[in-house]
Amino acid sequence: SQTIHQWPATLVQPVGSPLSLECTVEGTSNPNLYWYRQAAGRGLQLLFYSVGIGQISSEVPQNLSASRPQDRQFILSSKKLLLSDSGFYLCAWSVREWAEAFFGQGTRLTVV
Amino acid sequence: GQQVMQIPQYQHVQEGEDFTTYCNSSTTLSNIQWYKQRPGGHPVFLIQLVKSGEVKKQKRLTFQFGEAKKNSSLHITATQTTDVGTYFCAGYPNFGNEKLTFGTGTRLTIIP
């Protein structure tokens, strides 16, 4: 069966520090991968998605970046965090052809 | 770009009352999906509708996809405390596009 791992679960980082969040998927090949951000009590904002290794589509211009170094690995990064980067970050995967998405447990990031 | 709006943003209902959330997309969708996010959790897939005018039921939940494939609704009959959470619609804009955009969500609270 397929599983998705996302870590860490919670993170407190100072302003200006770097960020690296990792997401891996098991049990499937060539999935679509997504990074979403959810502000407290708000909706899901699509940040990045990828349909293959090295292929990244960016939806929101900001100080975040994403990479897909391996087929089932998706990384969200920042060189310098801002206070506004605080939120709940969710990684998700789906098979191709408009299928449902499966989410990781999420990372609650607080920038202080 | 594509926008998917949901109304209402919040809904408080007495236990046993019905609940409906409406989803409207600025562009035609290839399909519509519905997710539920429990407080503190991650979104979990509920159902997918593909055909214009399609109606599906899951126990007390009824899902509809509009004729123009730009709107959808979720209706819960006789709400229970287990229905608490935020309900999101989501969709792919057109065939061949892997970008999954979520609606703004409706947060449902139940008054016992």
PDB file of C-alpha atoms in Angstrom:
ATOM      1  CA  SER A   1       0.000   0.000   0.000  1.00  0.00           C
ATOM      2  CA  GLN A   2       1.047   3.585  -0.526  1.00  0.00           C
ATOM      3  CA  THR A   3       2.195   5.797   2.317  1.00  0.00           C
ATOM      4  CA  ILE A   4       3.428   9.343   2.585  1.00  0.00           C
ATOM      5  CA  HIS A   5       5.879  10.568   5.176  1.00  0.00           C
ATOM      6  CA  GLN A   6       6.345  14.192   6.093  1.00  0.00           C
ATOM      7  CA  TRP A   7       8.603  15.584   8.751  1.00  0.00           C
ATOM      8  CA  PRO A   8       9.072  17.221  11.123  1.00  0.00           C
ATOM      9  CA  ALA A   9       5.621  17.512  12.648  1.00  0.00           C
ATOM     10  CA  THR A  10       6.352  20.827  14.318  1.00  0.00           C
ATOM     11  CA  LEU A  11       9.094  23.362  13.843  1.00  0.00           C
ATOM     12  CA  VAL A  12       9.959  26.676  15.445  1.00  0.00           C
ATOM     13  CA  GLN A  13      12.481  28.726  13.524  1.00  0.00           C
ATOM     14  CA  PRO A  14      13.856  32.247  13.942  1.00  0.00           C
ATOM     15  CA  VAL A  15      13.356  34.865  11.270  1.00  0.00           C
ATOM     16  CA  GLY A  16      16.143  34.744   8.716  1.00  0.00           C
ATOM     17  CA  SER A  17      16.991  31.095   9.283  1.00  0.00           C
ATOM     18  CA  PRO A  18      16.875  28.484   6.496  1.00  0.00           C
ATOM     19  CA  LEU A  19      14.161  25.878   6.085  1.00  0.00           C
ATOM     20  CA  SER A  20      14.062  22.375   4.707  1.00  0.00           C
ATOM     21  CA  LEU A  21      10.926  20.224   4.835  1.00  0.00           C
ATOM     22  CA  GLU A  22      10.997  16.764   3.351  1.00  0.00           C
ATOM     23  CA  CYS A  23       8.261  14.535   2.034  1.00  0.00           C
ATOM     24  CA  THR A  24       8.612  11.001   0.724  1.00  0.00           C
ATOM     25  CA  VAL A  25       6.107   8.625  -0.798  1.00  0.00           C
ATOM     26  CA  GLU A  26       6.288   4.844  -0.704  1.00  0.00           C
ATOM     27  CA  GLY A  27       4.503   2.189  -2.678  1.00  0.00           C
ATOM     28  CA  THR A  28       3.966   4.048  -5.942  1.00  0.00           C
ATOM     29  CA  SER A  29       6.003   5.276  -8.888  1.00  0.00           C
ATOM     30  CA  ASN A  30       6.059   8.620 -10.682  1.00  0.00           C
ATOM     31  CA  PRO A  31       3.437  10.301  -8.492  1.00  0.00           C
ATOM     32  CA  ASN A  32       2.353  13.901  -8.798  1.00  0.00           C
ATOM     33  CA  LEU A  33       3.626  15.728  -5.726  1.00  0.00           C
ATOM     34  CA  TYR A  34       2.233  18.886  -4.130  1.00  0.00           C
ATOM     35  CA  TRP A  35       3.146  21.374  -1.423  1.00  0.00           C
ATOM     36  CA  TYR A  36       0.306  23.349   0.148  1.00  0.00           C
ATOM     37  CA  ARG A  37       0.326  25.925   2.916  1.00  0.00           C
ATOM     38  CA  GLN A  38      -2.556  26.582   5.266  1.00  0.00           C
ATOM     39  CA  ALA A  39      -2.654  29.684   7.428  1.00  0.00           C
ATOM     40  CA  ALA A  40      -4.488  29.320  10.732  1.00  0.00           C
ATOM     41  CA  GLY A  41      -8.188  28.830  10.062  1.00  0.00           C
ATOM     42  CA  ARG A  42      -7.772  29.361   6.349  1.00  0.00           C
ATOM     43  CA  GLY A  43      -7.837  27.409   3.101  1.00  0.00           C
ATOM     44  CA  LEU A  44      -5.159  25.443   1.274  1.00  0.00           C
ATOM     45  CA  GLN A  45      -2.820  27.515  -0.850  1.00  0.00           C
ATOM     46  CA  LEU A  46      -1.003  25.580  -3.566  1.00  0.00           C
ATOM     47  CA  LEU A  47       2.686  26.448  -3.461  1.00  0.00           C
ATOM     48  CA  PHE A  48       4.377  23.984  -5.812  1.00  0.00           C
ATOM     49  CA  TYR A  49       3.561  20.861  -7.747  1.00  0.00           C
ATOM     50  CA  SER A  50       5.639  18.393  -9.688  1.00  0.00           C
ATOM     51  CA  VAL A  51       4.790  15.775 -12.289  1.00  0.00           C
ATOM     52  CA  GLY A  52       8.292  14.312 -12.510  1.00  0.00           C
ATOM     53  CA  ILE A  53      11.886  14.393 -11.314  1.00  0.00           C
ATOM     54  CA  GLY A  54      13.369  17.857 -11.634  1.00  0.00           C
ATOM     55  CA  GLN A  55      10.082  19.326 -12.860  1.00  0.00           C
ATOM     56  CA  ILE A  56       8.634  21.991 -10.541  1.00  0.00           C
ATOM     57  CA  SER A  57       5.706  24.324 -11.142  1.00  0.00           C
ATOM     58  CA  SER A  58       5.547  27.338  -8.853  1.00  0.00           C
ATOM     59  CA  GLU A  59       2.199  28.865  -8.085  1.00  0.00           C
ATOM     60  CA  VAL A  60       3.002  31.690  -5.709  1.00  0.00           C
ATOM     61  CA  PRO A  61       6.078  33.934  -6.002  1.00  0.00           C
ATOM     62  CA  GLN A  62       7.746  34.065  -2.594  1.00  0.00           C
ATOM     63  CA  ASN A  63      10.931  33.201  -0.810  1.00  0.00           C
ATOM     64  CA  LEU A  64      10.213  29.478  -0.898  1.00  0.00           C
ATOM     65  CA  SER A  65      11.521  26.943  -3.399  1.00  0.00           C
ATOM     66  CA  ALA A  66      10.903  23.277  -4.059  1.00  0.00           C
ATOM     67  CA  SER A  67      12.968  20.452  -5.483  1.00  0.00           C
ATOM     68  CA  ARG A  68      12.358  16.868  -6.505  1.00  0.00           C
ATOM     69  CA  PRO A  69      15.733  15.138  -6.495  1.00  0.00           C
ATOM     70  CA  GLN A  70      14.225  11.646  -6.621  1.00  0.00           C
ATOM     71  CA  ASP A  71      10.999  10.232  -7.993  1.00  0.00           C
ATOM     72  CA  ARG A  72       9.277   9.980  -4.608  1.00  0.00           C
ATOM     73  CA  GLN A  73      10.984  12.789  -2.719  1.00  0.00           C
ATOM     74  CA  PHE A  74       9.777  16.367  -2.554  1.00  0.00           C
ATOM     75  CA  ILE A  75      11.604  19.074  -0.617  1.00  0.00           C
ATOM     76  CA  LEU A  76      10.423  22.545   0.361  1.00  0.00           C
ATOM     77  CA  SER A  77      13.163  25.047   1.169  1.00  0.00           C
ATOM     78  CA  SER A  78      13.844  28.620   2.079  1.00  0.00           C
ATOM     79  CA  LYS A  79      17.127  30.465   2.463  1.00  0.00           C
ATOM     80  CA  LYS A  80      15.712  33.048   4.883  1.00  0.00           C
ATOM     81  CA  LEU A  81      12.408  32.634   6.649  1.00  0.00           C
ATOM     82  CA  LEU A  82       9.970  35.495   7.138  1.00  0.00           C
ATOM     83  CA  LEU A  83       7.352  35.843   9.853  1.00  0.00           C
ATOM     84  CA  SER A  84       4.703  35.461   7.154  1.00  0.00           C
ATOM     85  CA  ASP A  85       6.029  31.985   6.348  1.00  0.00           C
ATOM     86  CA  SER A  86       4.399  30.615   9.484  1.00  0.00           C
ATOM     87  CA  GLY A  87       1.677  28.095   8.791  1.00  0.00           C
ATOM     88  CA  PHE A  88       0.721  24.490   8.334  1.00  0.00           C
ATOM     89  CA  TYR A  89       2.617  22.931   5.429  1.00  0.00           C
ATOM     90  CA  LEU A  90       1.108  19.917   3.780  1.00  0.00           C
ATOM     91  CA  CYS A  91       2.648  17.561   1.254  1.00  0.00           C
ATOM     92  CA  ALA A  92       0.371  15.477  -0.935  1.00  0.00           C
ATOM     93  CA  TRP A  93       0.623  12.969  -3.751  1.00  0.00           C
ATOM     94  CA  SER A  94      -1.652  11.624  -6.434  1.00  0.00           C
ATOM     95  CA  VAL A  95      -1.370   9.267  -9.350  1.00  0.00           C
ATOM     96  CA  ARG A  96      -1.765  10.875 -12.757  1.00  0.00           C
ATOM     97  CA  GLU A  97      -4.999  11.535 -14.588  1.00  0.00           C
ATOM     98  CA  TRP A  98      -6.829  13.755 -12.082  1.00  0.00           C
ATOM     99  CA  ALA A  99      -6.944  11.368  -9.172  1.00  0.00           C
ATOM    100  CA  GLU A 100      -7.549  12.160  -5.528  1.00  0.00           C
ATOM    101  CA  ALA A 101      -4.738  13.496  -3.379  1.00  0.00           C
ATOM    102  CA  PHE A 102      -3.354  11.842  -0.273  1.00  0.00           C
ATOM    103  CA  PHE A 103      -1.870  14.099   2.348  1.00  0.00           C
ATOM    104  CA  GLY A 104       0.936  13.749   4.817  1.00  0.00           C
ATOM    105  CA  GLN A 105       0.447  14.626   8.455  1.00  0.00           C
ATOM    106  CA  GLY A 106       1.727  18.148   7.886  1.00  0.00           C
ATOM    107  CA  THR A 107       4.357  20.375   9.475  1.00  0.00           C
ATOM    108  CA  ARG A 108       3.343  23.235  11.744  1.00  0.00           C
ATOM    109  CA  LEU A 109       5.947  25.925  11.203  1.00  0.00           C
ATOM    110  CA  THR A 110       6.202  28.900  13.525  1.00  0.00           C
ATOM    111  CA  VAL A 111       8.641  31.626  12.594  1.00  0.00           C
ATOM    112  CA  VAL A 112       9.604  33.756  15.594  1.00  0.00           C
TER     113      VAL A 112
ATOM    114  CA  GLY B   1      -5.682  32.295 -12.501  1.00  0.00           C
ATOM    115  CA  GLN B   2      -8.208  29.752 -11.415  1.00  0.00           C
ATOM    116  CA  GLN B   3     -10.102  30.534  -8.223  1.00  0.00           C
ATOM    117  CA  VAL B   4     -12.345  28.200  -6.282  1.00  0.00           C
ATOM    118  CA  MET B   5     -14.595  29.826  -3.706  1.00  0.00           C
ATOM    119  CA  GLN B   6     -16.780  28.225  -1.088  1.00  0.00           C
ATOM    120  CA  ILE B   7     -19.664  29.620   0.894  1.00  0.00           C
ATOM    121  CA  PRO B   8     -20.301  29.953   3.689  1.00  0.00           C
ATOM    122  CA  GLN B   9     -16.880  30.318   5.276  1.00  0.00           C
ATOM    123  CA  TYR B  10     -18.272  29.216   8.647  1.00  0.00           C
ATOM    124  CA  GLN B  11     -21.426  27.376   9.653  1.00  0.00           C
ATOM    125  CA  HIS B  12     -22.671  26.638  13.138  1.00  0.00           C
ATOM    126  CA  VAL B  13     -25.575  24.231  13.314  1.00  0.00           C
ATOM    127  CA  GLN B  14     -27.513  22.477  16.042  1.00  0.00           C
ATOM    128  CA  GLU B  15     -26.917  18.758  16.110  1.00  0.00           C
ATOM    129  CA  GLY B  16     -29.531  17.116  13.935  1.00  0.00           C
ATOM    130  CA  GLU B  17     -29.894  20.057  11.560  1.00  0.00           C
ATOM    131  CA  ASP B  18     -28.863  19.900   7.931  1.00  0.00           C
ATOM    132  CA  PHE B  19     -25.777  21.569   6.473  1.00  0.00           C
ATOM    133  CA  THR B  20     -24.846  22.637   2.950  1.00  0.00           C
ATOM    134  CA  THR B  21     -21.666  24.108   1.507  1.00  0.00           C
ATOM    135  CA  TYR B  22     -21.384  25.491  -2.014  1.00  0.00           C
ATOM    136  CA  CYS B  23     -18.339  25.497  -4.245  1.00  0.00           C
ATOM    137  CA  ASN B  24     -17.833  27.752  -7.280  1.00  0.00           C
ATOM    138  CA  SER B  25     -14.932  27.740  -9.700  1.00  0.00           C
ATOM    139  CA  SER B  26     -13.942  30.587 -11.998  1.00  0.00           C
ATOM    140  CA  THR B  27     -13.131  28.038 -14.723  1.00  0.00           C
ATOM    141  CA  THR B  28     -14.571  24.743 -15.907  1.00  0.00           C
ATOM    142  CA  LEU B  29     -13.320  21.751 -13.967  1.00  0.00           C
ATOM    143  CA  SER B  30     -12.503  18.306 -15.292  1.00  0.00           C
ATOM    144  CA  ASN B  31     -13.733  16.834 -12.025  1.00  0.00           C
ATOM    145  CA  ILE B  32     -14.613  17.921  -8.501  1.00  0.00           C
ATOM    146  CA  GLN B  33     -13.354  16.341  -5.330  1.00  0.00           C
ATOM    147  CA  TRP B  34     -14.406  16.825  -1.726  1.00  0.00           C
ATOM    148  CA  TYR B  35     -12.201  16.541   1.335  1.00  0.00           C
ATOM    149  CA  LYS B  36     -12.756  16.746   5.067  1.00  0.00           C
ATOM    150  CA  GLN B  37     -10.197  18.116   7.498  1.00  0.00           C
ATOM    151  CA  ARG B  38     -10.760  17.433  11.166  1.00  0.00           C
ATOM    152  CA  PRO B  39      -9.435  20.047  13.609  1.00  0.00           C
ATOM    153  CA  GLY B  40      -5.678  19.661  13.877  1.00  0.00           C
ATOM    154  CA  GLY B  41      -5.571  17.085  11.093  1.00  0.00           C
ATOM    155  CA  HIS B  42      -4.894  16.863   7.406  1.00  0.00           C
ATOM    156  CA  PRO B  43      -7.449  16.789   4.570  1.00  0.00           C
ATOM    157  CA  VAL B  44      -8.903  13.378   3.804  1.00  0.00           C
ATOM    158  CA  PHE B  45     -10.505  12.532   0.484  1.00  0.00           C
ATOM    159  CA  LEU B  46     -14.254  11.901   0.553  1.00  0.00           C
ATOM    160  CA  ILE B  47     -15.449  11.549  -3.018  1.00  0.00           C
ATOM    161  CA  GLN B  48     -14.947  12.519  -6.649  1.00  0.00           C
ATOM    162  CA  LEU B  49     -17.514  13.511  -9.266  1.00  0.00           C
ATOM    163  CA  VAL B  50     -16.678  13.608 -12.943  1.00  0.00           C
ATOM    164  CA  LYS B  51     -19.832  13.907 -15.017  1.00  0.00           C
ATOM    165  CA  SER B  52     -21.874  17.027 -15.567  1.00  0.00           C
ATOM    166  CA  GLY B  53     -24.922  16.988 -13.281  1.00  0.00           C
ATOM    167  CA  GLU B  54     -23.654  13.971 -11.348  1.00  0.00           C
ATOM    168  CA  VAL B  55     -25.071  13.238  -7.891  1.00  0.00           C
ATOM    169  CA  LYS B  56     -23.499  10.844  -5.411  1.00  0.00           C
ATOM    170  CA  LYS B  57     -24.455   9.850  -1.909  1.00  0.00           C
ATOM    171  CA  GLN B  58     -22.457   8.561   1.021  1.00  0.00           C
ATOM    172  CA  LYS B  59     -24.837   7.756   3.882  1.00  0.00           C
ATOM    173  CA  ARG B  60     -25.958  11.204   5.111  1.00  0.00           C
ATOM    174  CA  LEU B  61     -23.775  13.110   2.623  1.00  0.00           C
ATOM    175  CA  THR B  62     -25.004  14.117  -0.833  1.00  0.00           C
ATOM    176  CA  PHE B  63     -22.654  15.568  -3.428  1.00  0.00           C
ATOM    177  CA  GLN B  64     -23.652  17.327  -6.647  1.00  0.00           C
ATOM    178  CA  PHE B  65     -21.648  18.495  -9.657  1.00  0.00           C
ATOM    179  CA  GLY B  66     -23.182  21.317 -11.657  1.00  0.00           C
ATOM    180  CA  GLU B  67     -24.265  21.033 -15.265  1.00  0.00           C
ATOM    181  CA  ALA B  68     -21.612  23.517 -16.376  1.00  0.00           C
ATOM    182  CA  LYS B  69     -18.941  21.722 -14.309  1.00  0.00           C
ATOM    183  CA  LYS B  70     -18.100  24.965 -12.520  1.00  0.00           C
ATOM    184  CA  ASN B  71     -19.958  24.469  -9.270  1.00  0.00           C
ATOM    185  CA  SER B  72     -20.689  21.800  -6.733  1.00  0.00           C
ATOM    186  CA  SER B  73     -22.393  21.303  -3.393  1.00  0.00           C
ATOM    187  CA  LEU B  74     -22.158  19.059  -0.367  1.00  0.00           C
ATOM    188  CA  HIS B  75     -25.237  18.497   1.760  1.00  0.00           C
ATOM    189  CA  ILE B  76     -25.198  16.716   5.112  1.00  0.00           C
ATOM    190  CA  THR B  77     -28.501  15.526   6.510  1.00  0.00           C
ATOM    191  CA  ALA B  78     -29.074  15.403  10.261  1.00  0.00           C
ATOM    192  CA  THR B  79     -25.602  16.469  11.337  1.00  0.00           C
ATOM    193  CA  GLN B  80     -23.754  14.651  14.096  1.00  0.00           C
ATOM    194  CA  THR B  81     -20.863  15.765  16.277  1.00  0.00           C
ATOM    195  CA  THR B  82     -18.549  13.584  14.188  1.00  0.00           C
ATOM    196  CA  ASP B  83     -19.239  15.849  11.202  1.00  0.00           C
ATOM    197  CA  VAL B  84     -17.225  18.671  12.770  1.00  0.00           C
ATOM    198  CA  GLY B  85     -14.398  19.888  10.556  1.00  0.00           C
ATOM    199  CA  THR B  86     -13.600  21.902   7.478  1.00  0.00           C
ATOM    200  CA  TYR B  87     -14.931  20.743   4.130  1.00  0.00           C
ATOM    201  CA  PHE B  88     -12.989  21.556   1.000  1.00  0.00           C
ATOM    202  CA  CYS B  89     -13.841  21.129  -2.624  1.00  0.00           C
ATOM    203  CA  ALA B  90     -10.982  20.752  -5.094  1.00  0.00           C
ATOM    204  CA  GLY B  91     -10.589  20.276  -8.805  1.00  0.00           C
ATOM    205  CA  TYR B  92      -8.319  20.002 -11.790  1.00  0.00           C
ATOM    206  CA  PRO B  93      -8.940  22.837 -14.273  1.00  0.00           C
ATOM    207  CA  ASN B  94      -8.937  20.790 -17.471  1.00  0.00           C
ATOM    208  CA  PHE B  95      -7.753  17.532 -18.863  1.00  0.00           C
ATOM    209  CA  GLY B  96      -3.993  17.138 -18.918  1.00  0.00           C
ATOM    210  CA  ASN B  97      -3.369  19.729 -16.228  1.00  0.00           C
ATOM    211  CA  GLU B  98      -2.140  18.238 -12.970  1.00  0.00           C
ATOM    212  CA  LYS B  99      -2.666  21.372 -10.882  1.00  0.00           C
ATOM    213  CA  LEU B 100      -5.101  20.521  -8.058  1.00  0.00           C
ATOM    214  CA  THR B 101      -6.678  23.684  -6.656  1.00  0.00           C
ATOM    215  CA  PHE B 102      -8.612  23.687  -3.406  1.00  0.00           C
ATOM    216  CA  GLY B 103     -11.561  25.801  -2.480  1.00  0.00           C
ATOM    217  CA  THR B 104     -11.517  28.222   0.424  1.00  0.00           C
ATOM    218  CA  GLY B 105     -13.276  25.728   2.694  1.00  0.00           C
ATOM    219  CA  THR B 106     -16.295  25.764   4.992  1.00  0.00           C
ATOM    220  CA  ARG B 107     -15.745  25.186   8.671  1.00  0.00           C
ATOM    221  CA  LEU B 108     -18.608  23.323  10.309  1.00  0.00           C
ATOM    222  CA  THR B 109     -19.176  23.389  14.038  1.00  0.00           C
ATOM    223  CA  ILE B 110     -21.928  21.443  15.761  1.00  0.00           C
ATOM    224  CA  ILE B 111     -23.816  22.668  18.794  1.00  0.00           C
ATOM    225  CA  PRO B 112     -24.732  19.587  20.873  1.00  0.00           C
TER     226      PRO B 112
END
